[in-house]
Amino acid sequence: MSSIKIELRKEDVDKINEICDSFGNEQSELINVLHKTQEHFGYLPAEIQEAIASKLNIPVAQVYGVVTFYSFFTMTPKGRHPISICMGTACYVRGAEKVLDEFKKELSLQVGQTTPDGKFSLSSLRCVGACGLAPVVLIGEKTYGRVAPDDVQDILKEYQ
Amino acid sequence: MHLLVCGGTSCRASESALIAESLKRELEEKGLGNEVQVIMTGCFGLCEKGPVVKVMPDNAFYVQVKPEDAAVIVAEHVIKGKPVKRLLYVNPSTGEHVSGSGLMGSYRKQIRIALRNCGSINPENINEYIAREGYAAIGKCVTEYTAADVIDVIKNSGLRGRGGAGFPTGLKWEIASKNQADQKYVVCNADEGDPGAFMDRSVLEGDPHSVLEAMAICGYAIGATKGLIYIRAEYPLAIQRLKIAIGQARDYGLLGNNILGSDFSFDIDLRYGAGAFVCGEETALIHSMEGMRGEPTNKPPFPAESGFMGKPSNVNNVETFASVPVIINKGWEWFSSIGTEKSKGTKVFALAGKINNVGLIEVPMGITLREIIFEIGGGIKNGKKFKAVQTGGPSGGCLTEHHLDTPIDFDNLVAAGSMMGSGGMIVMDEDDCMVSIAKFFLEFTVEESCGKCTPCRIGNKRIYELLTYITKGNGTLADLDRLRNMCHVIKDTSLCGLGQTSPNPVLSTMDNFMDEYIAHVTEKRCPAGSCRDLMKYTIIEEKCVGCTACARGCPVNAISGERKEPHFIDQEKCIKCGACFERCKFGAVLIN
């Protein structure tokens, strides 16, 4: 399922059980459980999915099927400064692809990857609804609007 | 006096919250903290010029305000009553400052029904919604109307679903009401996935109570006691405001048991999406709400017969719901007097792309594209030439200058080879390559196809590959035939709305811009000059002074030439990165 192997500590398992309990261990609440779990751990590795499956009493395959279906869920940890470039249509026609290329070049990263030091991760997303500021880049909670490829170096410097 | 500060996503991203704080601080310092209120509202719709501050009741519309401007707004406008001219909106055609929002071209043609409260009220205060006839419609329903009366009003109004397909809302409610069950559900589809459309988000952020009230009205009409809002997890502000609104409505007895003392009970919960475009399709949405993969299933059975948890469910989109309370309050006659014969009322469009006034507009059905783009939208950016507008997002098609005077409604858009969709309108200019645009949408579809049915999963991928060949200059005329053929097969054989409409951007660009496709395959040329692989960089000998800037900047050493002599680009080595073009100070690098 994933190349990363982690060992869950007891408190981690307790946390997962607590989240499942808070949704009444309802199988139909799986997506809400995954949201809460990812919010806590930052990502959903295989081991966490197994713990959720056993607690909700459903096959791991079902959990895995849901995790991989939705783009919001990730099985690899995000960087400390996750960079998301909006590739919605409005941003695209205003040059988002060139901005994305610049980030790829500056960080030597592909979309979906995290830098080895765990500092930055790169992803593209579809429309954040701030089309007036297109092209839009999000780093963590911060929004950068009307980004040009030339701005990329300066933006990254803020996180050095 | 009120100072309204836009708290929509776009303006918030440009620090509008800081502006509100600065305004409050200035007012406190001047001892006006109690007399003048600063209110964070929902989206004003003019996102391009954000952050926006509106001073009421003067209607002064300040654009691109900075936190530092708070002092002058308070000192000049609030205290002396003199509007701050330099911050007022400038009419792009006359270059003059406009004194009030009523005189702005972008607002004059609009009729705001679904967006009636966006930008006017504090969305986190239920009293402001109530002060504008809020919850009067549900009151009228439970005291004066039977369930059948409510359905009749909605049917007569001619309201059609704003989510894309335009199915008559009243009819949908009637079907759900006729199915007997111990439990029924009202579902609000707030999984706005069309890239470039953000009207649902603005309604939820700017006027969440209108949706809650409408869902209760629908519950009363179809006999449901539970409502569910399926909302994208990517919309944190909308989720937060919905939660506040639901809490307040419960406190006021407008949700919960025995609403307004009647025997009608109704409550609403939230369900979160997790980023899957296909979940906009109602059967997929319902599966997702049940905690499963959001894969669509065959209809029938329709959700009205067997929906959430196998119970009859009525699914409507946010904008459809937002129009409902007004129809009850003002009557169906009023609503059906707006619009065209078969498309009544108004439609919200998200205007984006290469247009001056990016933002959210609400216009009567039947308005022309010309009015939208050139009057409300303020024309094309940087004085470029209008080329096309994509409506309906990845399921729609493009409209060209031939369609500028076509009245826009559900049926005319379909006749023109596009569709209403959720109301995204992406404007493109002469620099946009239509083959690349089609490829862009197909890339989206390939990523978002759920994989359940073969035509959509494999077919769209093949179309995407063909379009990639073409934009790289490897396509042939036979490929164009193959492309069109495959599009029709996918449309005819896919399981759900996603696959049935995904080839539309290709077919519509082929219908309207066949010359561009042909130029790509026969001349290996991109007429818009946007396909990188088809570009050719050359140096104009007469202009080159031999400064060597281009040669030093070339990452693959494709440029040769002696100092002070004209340089030369080796086409074999050139990777078309454009570095030479950017570096040349003498305009000697030519892109072809």
mmCIF file of C-alpha atoms in Angstrom, chain A residues 23 26-32 34-36 39 58 61-73 86-98 100-102 105 111 124-134 136 138 141-146 149-150, chain B residues 9-11 13-14 47-50 64 193-198 201 230 232-235 270-276 278-279 284 287-295 309 351-356 358 381 426-428 432 436-437 440-441 443-444 447-448 450 532 582:
data_model
loop_
_atom_site.group_PDB
_atom_site.id
_atom_site.type_symbol
_atom_site.label_atom_id
_atom_site.label_comp_id
_atom_site.label_asym_id
_atom_site.label_seq_id
_atom_site.Cartn_x
_atom_site.Cartn_y
_atom_site.Cartn_z
ATOM 1 C CA PHE A 23 -18.693 9.258 15.482
ATOM 2 C CA GLU A 26 -20.704 4.239 12.415
ATOM 3 C CA GLN A 27 -19.416 2.831 9.138
ATOM 4 C CA SER A 28 -21.243 5.565 7.258
ATOM 5 C CA GLU A 29 -19.114 8.132 9.102
ATOM 6 C CA LEU A 30 -15.902 6.767 7.560
ATOM 7 C CA ILE A 31 -15.168 9.954 5.610
ATOM 8 C CA ASN A 32 -15.656 12.134 8.669
ATOM 9 C CA LEU A 34 -10.722 10.074 7.991
ATOM 10 C CA HIS A 35 -10.989 13.875 7.976
ATOM 11 C CA LYS A 36 -10.481 14.046 11.742
ATOM 12 C CA GLU A 39 -6.281 16.567 10.733
ATOM 13 C CA ILE A 58 -14.894 -2.974 7.995
ATOM 14 C CA ALA A 61 -9.646 -2.556 1.491
ATOM 15 C CA GLN A 62 -12.750 -0.442 1.959
ATOM 16 C CA VAL A 63 -10.836 2.183 3.934
ATOM 17 C CA TYR A 64 -8.019 2.128 1.391
ATOM 18 C CA GLY A 65 -10.555 2.433 -1.415
ATOM 19 C CA VAL A 66 -11.996 5.579 0.122
ATOM 20 C CA VAL A 67 -8.630 7.135 1.028
ATOM 21 C CA THR A 68 -7.310 6.734 -2.505
ATOM 22 C CA PHE A 69 -10.561 7.854 -4.130
ATOM 23 C CA TYR A 70 -10.615 11.350 -2.668
ATOM 24 C CA SER A 71 -7.879 13.806 -3.479
ATOM 25 C CA PHE A 72 -8.120 15.472 -0.079
ATOM 26 C CA PHE A 73 -6.691 12.398 1.664
ATOM 27 C CA CYS A 86 -4.360 26.491 -7.967
ATOM 28 C CA MET A 87 -4.851 24.909 -11.389
ATOM 29 C CA GLY A 88 -8.480 25.921 -11.756
ATOM 30 C CA THR A 89 -9.447 27.221 -15.179
ATOM 31 C CA ALA A 90 -9.245 30.882 -14.193
ATOM 32 C CA CYS A 91 -5.732 30.463 -12.814
ATOM 33 C CA TYR A 92 -4.728 28.282 -15.760
ATOM 34 C CA VAL A 93 -5.596 30.893 -18.376
ATOM 35 C CA ARG A 94 -3.719 33.457 -16.347
ATOM 36 C CA GLY A 95 -0.526 31.432 -16.352
ATOM 37 C CA ALA A 96 -0.653 29.061 -13.368
ATOM 38 C CA GLU A 97 1.205 26.357 -15.286
ATOM 39 C CA LYS A 98 4.301 28.544 -15.634
ATOM 40 C CA LEU A 100 3.947 25.620 -11.127
ATOM 41 C CA ASP A 101 6.908 24.901 -13.421
ATOM 42 C CA GLU A 102 8.935 27.526 -11.589
ATOM 43 C CA LYS A 105 12.387 23.923 -10.869
ATOM 44 C CA VAL A 111 3.662 17.460 -7.791
ATOM 45 C CA SER A 124 -1.838 21.372 -7.331
ATOM 46 C CA LEU A 125 -5.462 21.912 -6.471
ATOM 47 C CA ARG A 126 -8.626 22.862 -8.308
ATOM 48 C CA CYS A 127 -10.048 26.290 -7.694
ATOM 49 C CA VAL A 128 -9.949 27.851 -4.272
ATOM 50 C CA GLY A 129 -12.599 30.331 -5.388
ATOM 51 C CA ALA A 130 -10.300 33.342 -5.326
ATOM 52 C CA CYS A 131 -10.338 33.781 -9.094
ATOM 53 C CA GLY A 132 -9.985 37.555 -8.742
ATOM 54 C CA LEU A 133 -6.426 36.969 -7.574
ATOM 55 C CA ALA A 134 -5.490 34.435 -10.262
ATOM 56 C CA VAL A 136 -3.194 31.830 -6.757
ATOM 57 C CA LEU A 138 -1.290 28.775 -1.094
ATOM 58 C CA GLU A 141 -2.696 29.110 5.421
ATOM 59 C CA LYS A 142 -1.230 32.046 3.528
ATOM 60 C CA THR A 143 -2.578 33.032 0.123
ATOM 61 C CA TYR A 144 -0.459 34.644 -2.559
ATOM 62 C CA GLY A 145 -2.369 36.295 -5.371
ATOM 63 C CA ARG A 146 -1.404 37.356 -8.915
ATOM 64 C CA PRO A 149 7.000 33.050 -12.235
ATOM 65 C CA ASP A 150 9.492 35.768 -11.242
ATOM 66 C CA THR B 9 -12.450 34.442 0.168
ATOM 67 C CA SER B 10 -10.764 36.606 -2.425
ATOM 68 C CA CYS B 11 -10.817 39.757 -0.290
ATOM 69 C CA ALA B 13 -6.801 36.568 1.004
ATOM 70 C CA SER B 14 -5.857 40.227 0.457
ATOM 71 C CA CYS B 47 -13.287 40.292 -6.701
ATOM 72 C CA GLU B 48 -10.904 41.798 -9.244
ATOM 73 C CA LYS B 49 -10.821 45.102 -7.395
ATOM 74 C CA GLY B 50 -10.703 43.686 -3.890
ATOM 75 C CA GLN B 64 -8.245 47.912 -3.528
ATOM 76 C CA GLY B 193 -16.175 21.225 -8.065
ATOM 77 C CA ASP B 194 -16.217 23.092 -11.349
ATOM 78 C CA PRO B 195 -12.845 24.844 -11.452
ATOM 79 C CA GLY B 196 -13.486 28.548 -11.865
ATOM 80 C CA ALA B 197 -16.965 28.623 -10.348
ATOM 81 C CA PHE B 198 -17.402 29.960 -6.850
ATOM 82 C CA ARG B 201 -19.172 29.257 -1.851
ATOM 83 C CA TYR B 230 -22.693 18.033 1.501
ATOM 84 C CA ARG B 232 -16.321 20.571 0.204
ATOM 85 C CA ALA B 233 -13.765 20.328 2.980
ATOM 86 C CA GLU B 234 -11.733 22.847 0.969
ATOM 87 C CA TYR B 235 -14.218 25.573 1.953
ATOM 88 C CA LEU B 270 -23.174 18.811 7.607
ATOM 89 C CA ARG B 271 -21.377 16.125 5.619
ATOM 90 C CA TYR B 272 -17.925 16.787 4.199
ATOM 91 C CA GLY B 273 -16.714 16.050 0.724
ATOM 92 C CA ALA B 274 -13.080 15.222 0.200
ATOM 93 C CA GLY B 275 -12.255 16.509 -3.223
ATOM 94 C CA ALA B 276 -13.883 14.451 -5.940
ATOM 95 C CA VAL B 278 -17.789 13.286 -9.656
ATOM 96 C CA CYS B 279 -19.505 13.769 -6.284
ATOM 97 C CA ALA B 284 -22.235 9.661 -6.351
ATOM 98 C CA HIS B 287 -22.711 7.281 -1.814
ATOM 99 C CA SER B 288 -20.065 9.654 -0.561
ATOM 100 C CA MET B 289 -22.376 10.831 2.239
ATOM 101 C CA GLU B 290 -22.775 7.204 3.223
ATOM 102 C CA GLY B 291 -19.006 7.008 3.749
ATOM 103 C CA MET B 292 -18.186 5.187 0.540
ATOM 104 C CA ARG B 293 -16.299 5.892 -2.651
ATOM 105 C CA GLY B 294 -18.211 8.525 -4.574
ATOM 106 C CA GLU B 295 -19.087 6.374 -7.552
ATOM 107 C CA MET B 309 -29.613 5.306 3.203
ATOM 108 C CA LEU B 351 -16.753 35.652 -14.392
ATOM 109 C CA ALA B 352 -13.049 34.873 -14.557
ATOM 110 C CA GLY B 353 -10.100 34.622 -16.872
ATOM 111 C CA LYS B 354 -8.970 37.419 -19.162
ATOM 112 C CA ILE B 355 -11.609 39.902 -18.174
ATOM 113 C CA ASN B 356 -11.348 43.235 -16.364
ATOM 114 C CA VAL B 358 -13.380 39.190 -12.349
ATOM 115 C CA LYS B 381 -7.917 42.598 -20.063
ATOM 116 C CA ILE B 426 -13.955 31.682 -18.262
ATOM 117 C CA VAL B 427 -13.114 34.391 -20.747
ATOM 118 C CA MET B 428 -10.302 33.794 -23.206
ATOM 119 C CA ASP B 432 -5.285 31.332 -25.710
ATOM 120 C CA SER B 436 -4.630 23.526 -25.219
ATOM 121 C CA ILE B 437 -7.817 24.593 -23.472
ATOM 122 C CA PHE B 440 -6.611 21.263 -20.044
ATOM 123 C CA PHE B 441 -10.212 20.204 -19.462
ATOM 124 C CA GLU B 443 -6.581 16.465 -18.108
ATOM 125 C CA PHE B 444 -9.061 17.443 -15.423
ATOM 126 C CA GLU B 447 -7.937 12.918 -13.098
ATOM 127 C CA GLU B 448 -11.519 13.100 -11.854
ATOM 128 C CA CYS B 450 -13.999 7.666 -10.934
ATOM 129 C CA ARG B 532 5.488 25.534 -26.327
ATOM 130 C CA GLU B 582 13.159 37.172 -21.510
#
